[in-house]
Each structure stands twice: as C-alpha cells, then as structure tokens.
Amino acid sequence: MTKPDIIKVIETANWILRDGAKILSVRSHGRDRFYLPGGKIDPGETAHDAIMREINEELGVDLIAETIRELGTFAGQGHKQPDGAIVRMTCFVADYRGTLSPAREIAELRWLTPRERNLMAPMGQKITAALFDI
C-alpha cells in the first residue's frame, strides 16, 4: 500500500501596484528572484488583514482600507518550494499612504516591465502575463 501524496498549500496575500506598464516587485534578502509584495496569511487572519500587515512590514506604507479590492486568486508551484508545494496567492489592488521603502526582509524594490518578468518568480511571471494580457 502506498501513501497518498500530501500537497502543501501556502496561502498568501499579495499586492498588485501598477504604474502604467510597470508593476511593483520586491526581492528578499538572499533571494534571486523578485516577488509581488505580500506574504503568508497567518492562522486566524483574513487575507484582507494579511495584506495590510504584510505591506506595512515589507514596504513601510499603509494600505488605505476602504480602497482594498480583491483582484483574483492565482495558484501554482512555489518558487524554491518542494515539489508539490502550491502557492495560492490572493491578489489585491489598493491605494496607499507613505513612501515606499524596502524594510525587514526586503532587500530591494523595483518597478518591472512585462518584458522583465523573467526576473520574477514563476507565479509573479504568471500573474504579470495575465495582468498585461501577454
């Protein structure tokens, strides 16, 4: 008898911030790829609460709660995750207050064009392609 495969699902909340044909992307210390800002949803936390917390921690800005709008959910193999680990990203758009600045685990922020999506982790590439209808 064989054991059934166990699929690990990592639930995240991510922020989509566009400036024309560019999308805000971040790179964590020690990572080689850019990601969409955001992170894991903690137990008992809503995706809405997680996106507000994560963006403040990572970029030092406050999302304006009444402008937060869910854009969609995307799922796929997580970058640098074991085979079968699925990342399910609930993506939001929102306005913000403050000045964007890398904080905590974020080493760099960059505005990437769709042509530069190869610098992103696979899920970021997938979402960018969908956003820009590539």
JSON list of C-alpha atoms in Angstrom, two decimals:
[
{"chain": "A", "resi": 1, "resn": "MET", "atom": "CA", "xyz": [0.00, 0.00, 0.00]},
{"chain": "A", "resi": 2, "resn": "THR", "atom": "CA", "xyz": [1.41, 3.40, -0.94]},
{"chain": "A", "resi": 3, "resn": "LYS", "atom": "CA", "xyz": [0.92, 6.63, 0.97]},
{"chain": "A", "resi": 4, "resn": "PRO", "atom": "CA", "xyz": [-1.16, 9.27, -0.77]},
{"chain": "A", "resi": 5, "resn": "ASP", "atom": "CA", "xyz": [0.76, 12.32, -1.89]},
{"chain": "A", "resi": 6, "resn": "ILE", "atom": "CA", "xyz": [0.35, 15.20, 0.50]},
{"chain": "A", "resi": 7, "resn": "ILE", "atom": "CA", "xyz": [0.05, 18.54, -1.20]},
{"chain": "A", "resi": 8, "resn": "LYS", "atom": "CA", "xyz": [1.15, 21.52, 0.84]},
{"chain": "A", "resi": 9, "resn": "VAL", "atom": "CA", "xyz": [-0.81, 24.70, 0.08]},
{"chain": "A", "resi": 10, "resn": "ILE", "atom": "CA", "xyz": [0.73, 28.02, 1.11]},
{"chain": "A", "resi": 11, "resn": "GLU", "atom": "CA", "xyz": [-1.90, 30.76, 1.32]},
{"chain": "A", "resi": 12, "resn": "THR", "atom": "CA", "xyz": [-0.61, 34.27, 0.65]},
{"chain": "A", "resi": 13, "resn": "ALA", "atom": "CA", "xyz": [-1.98, 37.78, 0.21]},
{"chain": "A", "resi": 14, "resn": "ASN", "atom": "CA", "xyz": [-0.23, 39.90, -2.41]},
{"chain": "A", "resi": 15, "resn": "TRP", "atom": "CA", "xyz": [-0.44, 43.49, -3.58]},
{"chain": "A", "resi": 16, "resn": "ILE", "atom": "CA", "xyz": [-0.61, 44.47, -7.22]},
{"chain": "A", "resi": 17, "resn": "LEU", "atom": "CA", "xyz": [0.61, 48.02, -7.72]},
{"chain": "A", "resi": 18, "resn": "ARG", "atom": "CA", "xyz": [1.00, 49.21, -11.28]},
{"chain": "A", "resi": 19, "resn": "ASP", "atom": "CA", "xyz": [2.50, 52.38, -12.65]},
{"chain": "A", "resi": 20, "resn": "GLY", "atom": "CA", "xyz": [1.49, 52.34, -16.29]},
{"chain": "A", "resi": 21, "resn": "ALA", "atom": "CA", "xyz": [3.28, 49.40, -17.87]},
{"chain": "A", "resi": 22, "resn": "LYS", "atom": "CA", "xyz": [5.33, 48.61, -14.74]},
{"chain": "A", "resi": 23, "resn": "ILE", "atom": "CA", "xyz": [4.50, 46.51, -11.69]},
{"chain": "A", "resi": 24, "resn": "LEU", "atom": "CA", "xyz": [5.99, 46.88, -8.22]},
{"chain": "A", "resi": 25, "resn": "SER", "atom": "CA", "xyz": [8.14, 43.89, -7.32]},
{"chain": "A", "resi": 26, "resn": "VAL", "atom": "CA", "xyz": [10.30, 43.10, -4.32]},
{"chain": "A", "resi": 27, "resn": "ARG", "atom": "CA", "xyz": [13.31, 40.88, -3.68]},
{"chain": "A", "resi": 28, "resn": "SER", "atom": "CA", "xyz": [14.00, 39.44, -0.23]},
{"chain": "A", "resi": 29, "resn": "HIS", "atom": "CA", "xyz": [17.50, 39.23, 1.22]},
{"chain": "A", "resi": 30, "resn": "GLY", "atom": "CA", "xyz": [19.23, 36.09, -0.06]},
{"chain": "A", "resi": 31, "resn": "ARG", "atom": "CA", "xyz": [16.73, 35.53, -2.89]},
{"chain": "A", "resi": 32, "resn": "ASP", "atom": "CA", "xyz": [17.49, 35.63, -6.59]},
{"chain": "A", "resi": 33, "resn": "ARG", "atom": "CA", "xyz": [14.01, 36.45, -7.90]},
{"chain": "A", "resi": 34, "resn": "PHE", "atom": "CA", "xyz": [11.50, 39.25, -7.46]},
{"chain": "A", "resi": 35, "resn": "TYR", "atom": "CA", "xyz": [8.07, 38.63, -5.96]},
{"chain": "A", "resi": 36, "resn": "LEU", "atom": "CA", "xyz": [4.82, 40.54, -5.72]},
{"chain": "A", "resi": 37, "resn": "PRO", "atom": "CA", "xyz": [4.78, 42.30, -2.32]},
{"chain": "A", "resi": 38, "resn": "GLY", "atom": "CA", "xyz": [2.91, 40.45, 0.41]},
{"chain": "A", "resi": 39, "resn": "GLY", "atom": "CA", "xyz": [3.25, 37.18, 2.23]},
{"chain": "A", "resi": 40, "resn": "LYS", "atom": "CA", "xyz": [1.75, 34.30, 4.12]},
{"chain": "A", "resi": 41, "resn": "ILE", "atom": "CA", "xyz": [-1.64, 34.58, 5.75]},
{"chain": "A", "resi": 42, "resn": "ASP", "atom": "CA", "xyz": [-1.27, 33.77, 9.44]},
{"chain": "A", "resi": 43, "resn": "PRO", "atom": "CA", "xyz": [-3.64, 31.30, 11.14]},
{"chain": "A", "resi": 44, "resn": "GLY", "atom": "CA", "xyz": [-6.88, 33.05, 12.07]},
{"chain": "A", "resi": 45, "resn": "GLU", "atom": "CA", "xyz": [-6.05, 36.04, 9.87]},
{"chain": "A", "resi": 46, "resn": "THR", "atom": "CA", "xyz": [-8.09, 37.09, 6.84]},
{"chain": "A", "resi": 47, "resn": "ALA", "atom": "CA", "xyz": [-6.40, 37.76, 3.50]},
{"chain": "A", "resi": 48, "resn": "HIS", "atom": "CA", "xyz": [-7.52, 41.40, 3.84]},
{"chain": "A", "resi": 49, "resn": "ASP", "atom": "CA", "xyz": [-5.83, 41.71, 7.25]},
{"chain": "A", "resi": 50, "resn": "ALA", "atom": "CA", "xyz": [-2.72, 39.91, 5.99]},
{"chain": "A", "resi": 51, "resn": "ILE", "atom": "CA", "xyz": [-2.22, 42.23, 3.03]},
{"chain": "A", "resi": 52, "resn": "MET", "atom": "CA", "xyz": [-2.44, 45.30, 5.25]},
{"chain": "A", "resi": 53, "resn": "ARG", "atom": "CA", "xyz": [0.06, 43.83, 7.74]},
{"chain": "A", "resi": 54, "resn": "GLU", "atom": "CA", "xyz": [2.49, 42.46, 5.16]},
{"chain": "A", "resi": 55, "resn": "ILE", "atom": "CA", "xyz": [2.70, 45.64, 3.09]},
{"chain": "A", "resi": 56, "resn": "ASN", "atom": "CA", "xyz": [3.34, 47.74, 6.18]},
{"chain": "A", "resi": 57, "resn": "GLU", "atom": "CA", "xyz": [6.06, 45.32, 7.35]},
{"chain": "A", "resi": 58, "resn": "GLU", "atom": "CA", "xyz": [7.73, 44.98, 3.95]},
{"chain": "A", "resi": 59, "resn": "LEU", "atom": "CA", "xyz": [7.38, 48.45, 2.44]},
{"chain": "A", "resi": 60, "resn": "GLY", "atom": "CA", "xyz": [6.63, 50.81, 5.34]},
{"chain": "A", "resi": 61, "resn": "VAL", "atom": "CA", "xyz": [3.37, 52.13, 3.87]},
{"chain": "A", "resi": 62, "resn": "ASP", "atom": "CA", "xyz": [-0.23, 51.79, 4.96]},
{"chain": "A", "resi": 63, "resn": "LEU", "atom": "CA", "xyz": [-2.83, 50.50, 2.57]},
{"chain": "A", "resi": 64, "resn": "ILE", "atom": "CA", "xyz": [-6.00, 52.58, 2.67]},
{"chain": "A", "resi": 65, "resn": "ALA", "atom": "CA", "xyz": [-8.53, 50.04, 3.93]},
{"chain": "A", "resi": 66, "resn": "GLU", "atom": "CA", "xyz": [-11.54, 51.37, 2.04]},
{"chain": "A", "resi": 67, "resn": "THR", "atom": "CA", "xyz": [-9.67, 51.14, -1.30]},
{"chain": "A", "resi": 68, "resn": "ILE", "atom": "CA", "xyz": [-8.58, 47.50, -0.94]},
{"chain": "A", "resi": 69, "resn": "ARG", "atom": "CA", "xyz": [-10.19, 45.39, -3.64]},
{"chain": "A", "resi": 70, "resn": "GLU", "atom": "CA", "xyz": [-9.57, 41.71, -4.40]},
{"chain": "A", "resi": 71, "resn": "LEU", "atom": "CA", "xyz": [-8.31, 41.24, -7.94]},
{"chain": "A", "resi": 72, "resn": "GLY", "atom": "CA", "xyz": [-8.23, 37.45, -8.08]},
{"chain": "A", "resi": 73, "resn": "THR", "atom": "CA", "xyz": [-6.56, 34.29, -6.85]},
{"chain": "A", "resi": 74, "resn": "PHE", "atom": "CA", "xyz": [-3.74, 32.52, -8.67]},
{"chain": "A", "resi": 75, "resn": "ALA", "atom": "CA", "xyz": [-2.20, 29.16, -7.79]},
{"chain": "A", "resi": 76, "resn": "GLY", "atom": "CA", "xyz": [0.88, 27.25, -8.87]},
{"chain": "A", "resi": 77, "resn": "GLN", "atom": "CA", "xyz": [4.15, 25.65, -7.83]},
{"chain": "A", "resi": 78, "resn": "GLY", "atom": "CA", "xyz": [6.01, 27.82, -5.34]},
{"chain": "A", "resi": 79, "resn": "HIS", "atom": "CA", "xyz": [9.49, 29.10, -6.19]},
{"chain": "A", "resi": 80, "resn": "LYS", "atom": "CA", "xyz": [12.19, 27.30, -4.18]},
{"chain": "A", "resi": 81, "resn": "GLN", "atom": "CA", "xyz": [9.48, 25.14, -2.57]},
{"chain": "A", "resi": 82, "resn": "PRO", "atom": "CA", "xyz": [9.46, 21.32, -2.52]},
{"chain": "A", "resi": 83, "resn": "ASP", "atom": "CA", "xyz": [7.78, 19.61, -5.46]},
{"chain": "A", "resi": 84, "resn": "GLY", "atom": "CA", "xyz": [4.05, 19.65, -4.99]},
{"chain": "A", "resi": 85, "resn": "ALA", "atom": "CA", "xyz": [4.03, 22.76, -2.76]},
{"chain": "A", "resi": 86, "resn": "ILE", "atom": "CA", "xyz": [1.35, 25.01, -4.16]},
{"chain": "A", "resi": 87, "resn": "VAL", "atom": "CA", "xyz": [1.22, 28.73, -3.52]},
{"chain": "A", "resi": 88, "resn": "ARG", "atom": "CA", "xyz": [-2.29, 30.16, -3.66]},
{"chain": "A", "resi": 89, "resn": "MET", "atom": "CA", "xyz": [-1.98, 33.93, -3.99]},
{"chain": "A", "resi": 90, "resn": "THR", "atom": "CA", "xyz": [-4.97, 36.15, -3.28]},
{"chain": "A", "resi": 91, "resn": "CYS", "atom": "CA", "xyz": [-4.10, 39.39, -5.05]},
{"chain": "A", "resi": 92, "resn": "PHE", "atom": "CA", "xyz": [-5.35, 42.83, -4.12]},
{"chain": "A", "resi": 93, "resn": "VAL", "atom": "CA", "xyz": [-5.16, 46.34, -5.51]},
{"chain": "A", "resi": 94, "resn": "ALA", "atom": "CA", "xyz": [-5.25, 49.32, -3.14]},
{"chain": "A", "resi": 95, "resn": "ASP", "atom": "CA", "xyz": [-4.15, 52.90, -2.67]},
{"chain": "A", "resi": 96, "resn": "TYR", "atom": "CA", "xyz": [-1.58, 53.65, 0.00]},
{"chain": "A", "resi": 97, "resn": "ARG", "atom": "CA", "xyz": [-0.18, 56.35, 2.28]},
{"chain": "A", "resi": 98, "resn": "GLY", "atom": "CA", "xyz": [3.52, 56.88, 2.82]},
{"chain": "A", "resi": 99, "resn": "THR", "atom": "CA", "xyz": [6.75, 56.43, 0.90]},
{"chain": "A", "resi": 100, "resn": "LEU", "atom": "CA", "xyz": [7.62, 53.00, -0.48]},
{"chain": "A", "resi": 101, "resn": "SER", "atom": "CA", "xyz": [10.86, 51.78, 1.05]},
{"chain": "A", "resi": 102, "resn": "PRO", "atom": "CA", "xyz": [12.28, 48.26, 1.50]},
{"chain": "A", "resi": 103, "resn": "ALA", "atom": "CA", "xyz": [12.01, 47.11, 5.12]},
{"chain": "A", "resi": 104, "resn": "ARG", "atom": "CA", "xyz": [12.59, 43.99, 7.19]},
{"chain": "A", "resi": 105, "resn": "GLU", "atom": "CA", "xyz": [13.27, 41.04, 4.86]},
{"chain": "A", "resi": 106, "resn": "ILE", "atom": "CA", "xyz": [13.04, 43.13, 1.68]},
{"chain": "A", "resi": 107, "resn": "ALA", "atom": "CA", "xyz": [16.41, 43.94, 0.14]},
{"chain": "A", "resi": 108, "resn": "GLU", "atom": "CA", "xyz": [15.17, 45.74, -2.96]},
{"chain": "A", "resi": 109, "resn": "LEU", "atom": "CA", "xyz": [12.08, 47.03, -4.65]},
{"chain": "A", "resi": 110, "resn": "ARG", "atom": "CA", "xyz": [11.88, 47.53, -8.38]},
{"chain": "A", "resi": 111, "resn": "TRP", "atom": "CA", "xyz": [9.30, 48.53, -10.97]},
{"chain": "A", "resi": 112, "resn": "LEU", "atom": "CA", "xyz": [9.43, 45.77, -13.60]},
{"chain": "A", "resi": 113, "resn": "THR", "atom": "CA", "xyz": [8.01, 45.89, -17.10]},
{"chain": "A", "resi": 114, "resn": "PRO", "atom": "CA", "xyz": [6.29, 42.85, -18.61]},
{"chain": "A", "resi": 115, "resn": "ARG", "atom": "CA", "xyz": [9.46, 42.24, -20.67]},
{"chain": "A", "resi": 116, "resn": "GLU", "atom": "CA", "xyz": [11.45, 41.95, -17.42]},
{"chain": "A", "resi": 117, "resn": "ARG", "atom": "CA", "xyz": [9.12, 39.35, -15.89]},
{"chain": "A", "resi": 118, "resn": "ASN", "atom": "CA", "xyz": [11.89, 36.76, -16.28]},
{"chain": "A", "resi": 119, "resn": "LEU", "atom": "CA", "xyz": [13.40, 38.40, -13.16]},
{"chain": "A", "resi": 120, "resn": "MET", "atom": "CA", "xyz": [10.33, 37.31, -11.19]},
{"chain": "A", "resi": 121, "resn": "ALA", "atom": "CA", "xyz": [9.50, 34.02, -9.51]},
{"chain": "A", "resi": 122, "resn": "PRO", "atom": "CA", "xyz": [7.26, 31.79, -11.67]},
{"chain": "A", "resi": 123, "resn": "MET", "atom": "CA", "xyz": [3.98, 32.85, -10.02]},
{"chain": "A", "resi": 124, "resn": "GLY", "atom": "CA", "xyz": [4.88, 36.52, -10.48]},
{"chain": "A", "resi": 125, "resn": "GLN", "atom": "CA", "xyz": [5.57, 35.79, -14.14]},
{"chain": "A", "resi": 126, "resn": "LYS", "atom": "CA", "xyz": [2.19, 34.07, -14.49]},
{"chain": "A", "resi": 127, "resn": "ILE", "atom": "CA", "xyz": [0.29, 36.92, -12.82]},
{"chain": "A", "resi": 128, "resn": "THR", "atom": "CA", "xyz": [2.16, 39.62, -14.76]},
{"chain": "A", "resi": 129, "resn": "ALA", "atom": "CA", "xyz": [1.36, 37.84, -18.03]},
{"chain": "A", "resi": 130, "resn": "ALA", "atom": "CA", "xyz": [-2.33, 37.73, -17.05]},
{"chain": "A", "resi": 131, "resn": "LEU", "atom": "CA", "xyz": [-2.39, 41.39, -15.99]},
{"chain": "A", "resi": 132, "resn": "PHE", "atom": "CA", "xyz": [-0.80, 42.61, -19.17]},
{"chain": "A", "resi": 133, "resn": "ASP", "atom": "CA", "xyz": [-2.58, 40.06, -21.39]},
{"chain": "A", "resi": 134, "resn": "ILE", "atom": "CA", "xyz": [0.68, 38.66, -22.78]}
]
